[in-house]
PDB file of C-alpha atoms in Angstrom:
ATOM      1  CA  MET A  38     -11.162  -2.330  28.720  1.00  0.00           C
ATOM      2  CA  GLY A  39     -14.362   0.025  28.823  1.00  0.00           C
ATOM      3  CA  ALA A  40     -17.799  -1.000  27.991  1.00  0.00           C
ATOM      4  CA  VAL A  41     -19.094  -1.094  24.275  1.00  0.00           C
ATOM      5  CA  ASN A  42     -21.185   1.323  23.323  1.00  0.00           C
ATOM      6  CA  THR A  43     -23.309  -0.779  21.607  1.00  0.00           C
ATOM      7  CA  ASP A  44     -25.587   2.252  20.079  1.00  0.00           C
ATOM      8  CA  ALA A  45     -22.539   3.466  18.367  1.00  0.00           C
ATOM      9  CA  VAL A  46     -22.081   0.017  16.805  1.00  0.00           C
ATOM     10  CA  ASN A  47     -25.865  -0.205  15.976  1.00  0.00           C
ATOM     11  CA  THR A  48     -25.716   3.176  14.052  1.00  0.00           C
ATOM     12  CA  GLY A  49     -22.239   2.860  12.593  1.00  0.00           C
ATOM     13  CA  ALA A  50     -20.979   5.930  14.679  1.00  0.00           C
ATOM     14  CA  ALA A  51     -17.409   6.100  15.846  1.00  0.00           C
ATOM     15  CA  VAL A  52     -16.558   6.702  19.387  1.00  0.00           C
ATOM     16  CA  THR A  53     -13.558   8.994  20.198  1.00  0.00           C
ATOM     17  CA  ASN A  54     -12.245  10.000  23.302  1.00  0.00           C
ATOM     18  CA  GLY A  55     -15.382   8.933  24.550  1.00  0.00           C
ATOM     19  CA  ARG A  56     -17.756  10.980  22.496  1.00  0.00           C
ATOM     20  CA  VAL A  57     -19.567   9.100  20.112  1.00  0.00           C
ATOM     21  CA  THR A  58     -19.011  11.135  16.336  1.00  0.00           C
ATOM     22  CA  ASN A  59     -21.325  10.178  13.518  1.00  0.00           C
ATOM     23  CA  ASP A  60     -19.921   9.905  10.286  1.00  0.00           C
ATOM     24  CA  ARG A  61     -22.814   8.803   8.416  1.00  0.00           C
ATOM     25  CA  VAL A  62     -24.549  11.835   7.585  1.00  0.00           C
ATOM     26  CA  PRO A  63     -22.116  13.404   5.494  1.00  0.00           C
ATOM     27  CA  LYS A  64     -21.870  10.066   3.696  1.00  0.00           C
ATOM     28  CA  GLN A  65     -25.449   9.540   2.950  1.00  0.00           C
ATOM     29  CA  ASP A  66     -25.428  13.506   1.878  1.00  0.00           C
ATOM     30  CA  ARG A  67     -22.483  12.672  -0.475  1.00  0.00           C
ATOM     31  CA  SER A  68     -24.407   9.193  -1.857  1.00  0.00           C
ATOM     32  CA  ARG A  69     -27.796  11.270  -2.147  1.00  0.00           C
ATOM     33  CA  ALA A  70     -25.581  13.959  -4.099  1.00  0.00           C
ATOM     34  CA  THR A  71     -23.982  11.442  -6.138  1.00  0.00           C
ATOM     35  CA  ARG A  72     -27.421   9.935  -7.203  1.00  0.00           C
ATOM     36  CA  GLN A  73     -28.821  13.130  -8.019  1.00  0.00           C
ATOM     37  CA  ARG A  74     -26.509  13.951 -10.223  1.00  0.00           C
ATOM     38  CA  LEU A  75     -26.415  10.436 -11.827  1.00  0.00           C
ATOM     39  CA  LEU A  76     -30.324  11.269 -12.539  1.00  0.00           C
ATOM     40  CA  GLU A  77     -29.730  14.586 -14.015  1.00  0.00           C
ATOM     41  CA  ALA A  78     -26.734  13.505 -16.250  1.00  0.00           C
ATOM     42  CA  ALA A  79     -29.289  10.554 -17.593  1.00  0.00           C
ATOM     43  CA  VAL A  80     -31.832  12.779 -18.256  1.00  0.00           C
ATOM     44  CA  ALA A  81     -29.751  15.028 -20.136  1.00  0.00           C
ATOM     45  CA  CYS A  82     -28.261  12.187 -21.968  1.00  0.00           C
ATOM     46  CA  LEU A  83     -31.123  10.536 -23.126  1.00  0.00           C
ATOM     47  CA  ALA A  84     -32.378  14.109 -24.525  1.00  0.00           C
ATOM     48  CA  GLU A  85     -29.515  14.719 -26.580  1.00  0.00           C
ATOM     49  CA  HIS A  86     -28.278  11.270 -27.605  1.00  0.00           C
ATOM     50  CA  GLY A  87     -31.397   9.254 -27.443  1.00  0.00           C
ATOM     51  CA  TRP A  88     -31.415   5.511 -25.852  1.00  0.00           C
ATOM     52  CA  ALA A  89     -28.498   4.069 -28.195  1.00  0.00           C
ATOM     53  CA  GLY A  90     -26.157   6.921 -26.898  1.00  0.00           C
ATOM     54  CA  SER A  91     -26.760   7.137 -23.067  1.00  0.00           C
ATOM     55  CA  THR A  92     -24.734   3.966 -21.927  1.00  0.00           C
ATOM     56  CA  VAL A  93     -24.146   3.432 -18.381  1.00  0.00           C
ATOM     57  CA  ALA A  94     -20.200   4.838 -18.703  1.00  0.00           C
ATOM     58  CA  VAL A  95     -21.337   8.061 -20.713  1.00  0.00           C
ATOM     59  CA  VAL A  96     -23.812   8.843 -17.947  1.00  0.00           C
ATOM     60  CA  ALA A  97     -21.119   8.465 -15.528  1.00  0.00           C
ATOM     61  CA  GLU A  98     -18.807  10.816 -17.030  1.00  0.00           C
ATOM     62  CA  ARG A  99     -21.017  13.594 -17.433  1.00  0.00           C
ATOM     63  CA  ALA A 100     -22.086  13.238 -13.709  1.00  0.00           C
ATOM     64  CA  GLY A 101     -18.248  13.278 -12.929  1.00  0.00           C
ATOM     65  CA  VAL A 102     -18.352   9.912 -10.992  1.00  0.00           C
ATOM     66  CA  SER A 103     -16.671   6.587 -11.545  1.00  0.00           C
ATOM     67  CA  ARG A 104     -18.347   3.692 -13.423  1.00  0.00           C
ATOM     68  CA  GLY A 105     -18.547   1.499 -10.066  1.00  0.00           C
ATOM     69  CA  ALA A 106     -20.151   4.291  -8.189  1.00  0.00           C
ATOM     70  CA  ALA A 107     -23.158   4.537 -10.976  1.00  0.00           C
ATOM     71  CA  GLN A 108     -23.309   0.947 -10.535  1.00  0.00           C
ATOM     72  CA  HIS A 109     -23.614   0.846  -6.956  1.00  0.00           C
ATOM     73  CA  HIS A 110     -26.390   3.385  -7.195  1.00  0.00           C
ATOM     74  CA  PHE A 111     -28.148   1.415 -10.026  1.00  0.00           C
ATOM     75  CA  PRO A 112     -26.862  -2.002 -10.953  1.00  0.00           C
ATOM     76  CA  THR A 113     -27.977  -2.153 -14.541  1.00  0.00           C
ATOM     77  CA  ARG A 114     -28.707   0.349 -17.123  1.00  0.00           C
ATOM     78  CA  GLU A 115     -32.580  -0.369 -16.980  1.00  0.00           C
ATOM     79  CA  ASP A 116     -32.604   0.463 -13.097  1.00  0.00           C
ATOM     80  CA  LEU A 117     -30.883   3.516 -14.221  1.00  0.00           C
ATOM     81  CA  PHE A 118     -32.917   5.289 -17.008  1.00  0.00           C
ATOM     82  CA  THR A 119     -36.210   3.860 -14.903  1.00  0.00           C
ATOM     83  CA  ALA A 120     -35.024   5.998 -11.953  1.00  0.00           C
ATOM     84  CA  ALA A 121     -34.446   8.711 -14.335  1.00  0.00           C
ATOM     85  CA  VAL A 122     -38.168   8.891 -16.012  1.00  0.00           C
ATOM     86  CA  GLU A 123     -39.288   8.420 -12.539  1.00  0.00           C
ATOM     87  CA  TYR A 124     -37.488  11.568 -11.526  1.00  0.00           C
ATOM     88  CA  VAL A 125     -38.484  13.281 -14.750  1.00  0.00           C
ATOM     89  CA  ALA A 126     -42.169  12.650 -14.151  1.00  0.00           C
ATOM     90  CA  GLU A 127     -41.952  14.089 -10.265  1.00  0.00           C
ATOM     91  CA  GLU A 128     -39.803  17.401 -11.577  1.00  0.00           C
ATOM     92  CA  ARG A 129     -42.528  17.240 -13.990  1.00  0.00           C
ATOM     93  CA  SER A 130     -45.421  17.534 -11.509  1.00  0.00           C
ATOM     94  CA  THR A 131     -43.380  19.421  -9.369  1.00  0.00           C
ATOM     95  CA  ALA A 132     -42.903  22.350 -12.216  1.00  0.00           C
ATOM     96  CA  LEU A 133     -46.619  22.296 -13.073  1.00  0.00           C
ATOM     97  CA  ARG A 134     -47.840  22.576  -9.524  1.00  0.00           C
ATOM     98  CA  ALA A 135     -45.253  25.231  -8.742  1.00  0.00           C
ATOM     99  CA  LEU A 136     -46.745  27.492 -11.548  1.00  0.00           C
ATOM    100  CA  PHE A 137     -50.119  27.769  -9.683  1.00  0.00           C
ATOM    101  CA  PRO A 138     -49.108  27.171  -6.312  1.00  0.00           C
ATOM    102  CA  GLN A 139     -52.874  28.060  -5.234  1.00  0.00           C
ATOM    103  CA  GLY A 140     -54.291  25.704  -7.122  1.00  0.00           C
ATOM    104  CA  GLU A 141     -57.457  26.501  -9.137  1.00  0.00           C
ATOM    105  CA  THR A 142     -56.815  29.697 -11.516  1.00  0.00           C
ATOM    106  CA  GLY A 143     -59.180  31.268 -13.695  1.00  0.00           C
ATOM    107  CA  ASP A 144     -57.127  31.768 -16.331  1.00  0.00           C
ATOM    108  CA  ARG A 145     -57.266  28.538 -18.549  1.00  0.00           C
ATOM    109  CA  ARG A 146     -55.124  29.740 -21.019  1.00  0.00           C
ATOM    110  CA  ALA A 147     -52.112  29.526 -18.901  1.00  0.00           C
ATOM    111  CA  VAL A 148     -53.144  26.401 -17.731  1.00  0.00           C
ATOM    112  CA  VAL A 149     -53.084  25.223 -21.443  1.00  0.00           C
ATOM    113  CA  SER A 150     -50.034  26.713 -22.378  1.00  0.00           C
ATOM    114  CA  ALA A 151     -48.409  25.118 -18.779  1.00  0.00           C
ATOM    115  CA  LEU A 152     -49.635  21.861 -19.838  1.00  0.00           C
ATOM    116  CA  VAL A 153     -48.277  22.315 -23.647  1.00  0.00           C
ATOM    117  CA  ASP A 154     -44.742  23.310 -21.923  1.00  0.00           C
ATOM    118  CA  LEU A 155     -44.690  20.132 -19.866  1.00  0.00           C
ATOM    119  CA  TYR A 156     -45.090  18.157 -22.896  1.00  0.00           C
ATOM    120  CA  THR A 157     -42.673  20.373 -25.277  1.00  0.00           C
ATOM    121  CA  GLY A 158     -39.251  20.644 -22.900  1.00  0.00           C
ATOM    122  CA  PRO A 159     -36.412  18.728 -22.001  1.00  0.00           C
ATOM    123  CA  LEU A 160     -37.863  16.739 -19.712  1.00  0.00           C
ATOM    124  CA  PHE A 161     -40.520  14.840 -21.769  1.00  0.00           C
ATOM    125  CA  ARG A 162     -38.160  14.490 -24.706  1.00  0.00           C
ATOM    126  CA  ALA A 163     -35.990  12.653 -22.333  1.00  0.00           C
ATOM    127  CA  ALA A 164     -39.362  10.555 -21.649  1.00  0.00           C
ATOM    128  CA  LEU A 165     -40.076   9.930 -24.770  1.00  0.00           C
ATOM    129  CA  HIS A 166     -36.743   8.662 -25.821  1.00  0.00           C
ATOM    130  CA  LEU A 167     -37.320   6.064 -22.978  1.00  0.00           C
ATOM    131  CA  TRP A 168     -40.311   4.764 -24.210  1.00  0.00           C
ATOM    132  CA  VAL A 169     -38.901   4.389 -27.873  1.00  0.00           C
ATOM    133  CA  ALA A 170     -36.240   2.176 -25.833  1.00  0.00           C
ATOM    134  CA  ALA A 171     -39.161   0.549 -23.646  1.00  0.00           C
ATOM    135  CA  SER A 172     -40.740  -0.569 -27.102  1.00  0.00           C
ATOM    136  CA  ASN A 173     -38.135  -2.801 -28.012  1.00  0.00           C
ATOM    137  CA  GLU A 174     -36.337  -3.942 -24.571  1.00  0.00           C
ATOM    138  CA  ASP A 175     -38.665  -6.831 -22.960  1.00  0.00           C
ATOM    139  CA  GLN A 176     -36.576  -6.029 -19.175  1.00  0.00           C
ATOM    140  CA  LEU A 177     -37.368  -2.279 -19.527  1.00  0.00           C
ATOM    141  CA  ARG A 178     -40.892  -2.544 -21.168  1.00  0.00           C
ATOM    142  CA  PRO A 179     -42.789  -3.427 -17.737  1.00  0.00           C
ATOM    143  CA  GLN A 180     -41.293  -0.619 -15.505  1.00  0.00           C
ATOM    144  CA  VAL A 181     -41.866   2.077 -17.873  1.00  0.00           C
ATOM    145  CA  THR A 182     -45.514   0.844 -18.623  1.00  0.00           C
ATOM    146  CA  GLU A 183     -46.420   0.871 -15.153  1.00  0.00           C
ATOM    147  CA  LEU A 184     -44.651   4.212 -14.461  1.00  0.00           C
ATOM    148  CA  GLU A 185     -46.223   6.300 -17.276  1.00  0.00           C
ATOM    149  CA  ALA A 186     -49.579   4.968 -16.176  1.00  0.00           C
ATOM    150  CA  ARG A 187     -48.952   6.589 -12.878  1.00  0.00           C
ATOM    151  CA  VAL A 188     -47.486   9.522 -14.159  1.00  0.00           C
ATOM    152  CA  GLY A 189     -50.517   9.647 -16.638  1.00  0.00           C
ATOM    153  CA  ARG A 190     -52.954   9.328 -13.715  1.00  0.00           C
ATOM    154  CA  GLU A 191     -51.111  12.145 -11.996  1.00  0.00           C
ATOM    155  CA  THR A 192     -51.116  14.538 -14.576  1.00  0.00           C
ATOM    156  CA  HIS A 193     -54.764  14.165 -15.565  1.00  0.00           C
ATOM    157  CA  ARG A 194     -55.630  14.855 -11.869  1.00  0.00           C
ATOM    158  CA  ILE A 195     -53.335  17.789 -11.815  1.00  0.00           C
ATOM    159  CA  ALA A 196     -54.955  19.106 -14.931  1.00  0.00           C
ATOM    160  CA  VAL A 197     -58.449  18.454 -13.519  1.00  0.00           C
ATOM    161  CA  ASP A 198     -57.539  20.444 -10.423  1.00  0.00           C
ATOM    162  CA  LEU A 199     -55.997  23.440 -12.299  1.00  0.00           C
ATOM    163  CA  LEU A 200     -58.927  23.497 -14.745  1.00  0.00           C
ATOM    164  CA  GLY A 201     -61.814  23.431 -11.874  1.00  0.00           C
ATOM    165  CA  ALA A 202     -63.394  20.614 -14.063  1.00  0.00           C
ATOM    166  CA  ASP A 203     -66.355  18.577 -12.696  1.00  0.00           C
ATOM    167  CA  GLU A 204     -65.610  15.041 -14.209  1.00  0.00           C
ATOM    168  CA  SER A 205     -68.894  14.173 -12.788  1.00  0.00           C
ATOM    169  CA  ARG A 206     -70.679  16.022 -15.935  1.00  0.00           C
ATOM    170  CA  PRO A 207     -70.846  13.987 -19.291  1.00  0.00           C
ATOM    171  CA  GLY A 208     -67.765  14.569 -21.502  1.00  0.00           C
ATOM    172  CA  VAL A 209     -65.562  16.331 -19.024  1.00  0.00           C
ATOM    173  CA  ARG A 210     -63.113  13.815 -18.484  1.00  0.00           C
ATOM    174  CA  GLU A 211     -62.769  12.957 -22.203  1.00  0.00           C
ATOM    175  CA  THR A 212     -62.285  16.928 -22.636  1.00  0.00           C
ATOM    176  CA  VAL A 213     -59.624  16.929 -20.350  1.00  0.00           C
ATOM    177  CA  GLN A 214     -57.992  13.878 -21.622  1.00  0.00           C
ATOM    178  CA  GLY A 215     -58.316  15.494 -25.005  1.00  0.00           C
ATOM    179  CA  LEU A 216     -56.122  18.397 -23.957  1.00  0.00           C
ATOM    180  CA  LEU A 217     -53.279  16.113 -22.462  1.00  0.00           C
ATOM    181  CA  ASP A 218     -53.183  13.927 -25.589  1.00  0.00           C
ATOM    182  CA  MET A 219     -53.474  17.295 -27.827  1.00  0.00           C
ATOM    183  CA  ALA A 220     -50.213  18.190 -25.714  1.00  0.00           C
ATOM    184  CA  ARG A 221     -48.549  15.129 -25.899  1.00  0.00           C
ATOM    185  CA  GLY A 222     -49.017  15.459 -29.855  1.00  0.00           C
ATOM    186  CA  LEU A 223     -47.449  19.052 -29.896  1.00  0.00           C
ATOM    187  CA  GLY A 224     -44.465  17.725 -27.789  1.00  0.00           C
ATOM    188  CA  LEU A 225     -44.038  14.838 -30.513  1.00  0.00           C
ATOM    189  CA  ALA A 226     -44.108  17.610 -33.215  1.00  0.00           C
ATOM    190  CA  ASN A 227     -41.669  19.579 -31.367  1.00  0.00           C
ATOM    191  CA  LEU A 228     -39.083  17.060 -31.509  1.00  0.00           C
ATOM    192  CA  LEU A 229     -38.591  17.664 -35.422  1.00  0.00           C
ATOM    193  CA  THR A 230     -39.360  21.368 -35.790  1.00  0.00           C
ATOM    194  CA  ASP A 231     -40.009  24.466 -33.712  1.00  0.00           C
ATOM    195  CA  ASP A 232     -43.370  25.185 -34.523  1.00  0.00           C
ATOM    196  CA  ARG A 233     -43.832  27.670 -31.518  1.00  0.00           C
ATOM    197  CA  GLY A 234     -45.862  29.900 -33.832  1.00  0.00           C
ATOM    198  CA  ARG A 235     -48.742  27.520 -34.801  1.00  0.00           C
ATOM    199  CA  ARG A 236     -48.398  26.008 -31.044  1.00  0.00           C
ATOM    200  CA  GLU A 237     -49.609  29.681 -29.849  1.00  0.00           C
ATOM    201  CA  ARG A 238     -53.016  29.141 -32.095  1.00  0.00           C
ATOM    202  CA  VAL A 239     -53.783  25.922 -31.132  1.00  0.00           C
ATOM    203  CA  ILE A 240     -53.109  26.815 -26.964  1.00  0.00           C
ATOM    204  CA  ALA A 241     -55.502  29.703 -27.680  1.00  0.00           C
ATOM    205  CA  GLN A 242     -58.602  27.558 -29.411  1.00  0.00           C
ATOM    206  CA  TRP A 243     -58.032  25.115 -26.680  1.00  0.00           C
ATOM    207  CA  ALA A 244     -58.752  27.530 -23.870  1.00  0.00           C
ATOM    208  CA  ALA A 245     -61.608  28.840 -25.864  1.00  0.00           C
ATOM    209  CA  LEU A 246     -62.891  25.232 -26.090  1.00  0.00           C
ATOM    210  CA  LEU A 247     -62.317  24.390 -22.624  1.00  0.00           C
ATOM    211  CA  ASP A 248     -64.032  27.682 -21.355  1.00  0.00           C
ATOM    212  CA  GLU A 249     -66.958  26.422 -23.719  1.00  0.00           C
ATOM    213  CA  ALA A 250     -67.266  23.235 -22.303  1.00  0.00           C
ATOM    214  CA  LEU A 251     -66.214  23.450 -18.603  1.00  0.00           C
ATOM    215  CA  ASP A 252     -68.293  26.233 -17.668  1.00  0.00           C
TER     216      ASP A 252
END
């Protein structure tokens, strides 16, 4: 009997005709793809159906996977939707950075508009549904609270960078935070009605205020 290839044993590779073939990579790729589909489906379900209508079974069906496969990746509903909102948060930051890949821009109105878009799109809508659920779910609340605090800090930092704001100056930090609070409020208003016209006027006014406060 030939010697056992311990490297193959330790890595999960198979030995065929003396050659080591690794079948773990495609399996890992499939696993990542399944996880991604589940997260995207969870976000879409939250945005469309809210927390009550977004069960693991509904998400799994939308993702095109079995419920067992969904629970393999996310053992509990809370695990699934907390991961989904973390995914949403990462997508929000990535989307904002992608709009201004060079960082600070002199067009503050464009920055304000991008921030407002962040809070009026489907990603924020999905996050909002999870906030509502977390307010009534003891198991979910600590996870979502911690995650949103981190997201808030990251969004604030991105806004400061893009606006070229000097937070060592009195009132500047509060001005930037006020902008984010305003954007969040517009996102909430957008859940009920499409107030795009009024929103554009608010964006223009905030951009003017920022030019005055930050220069």
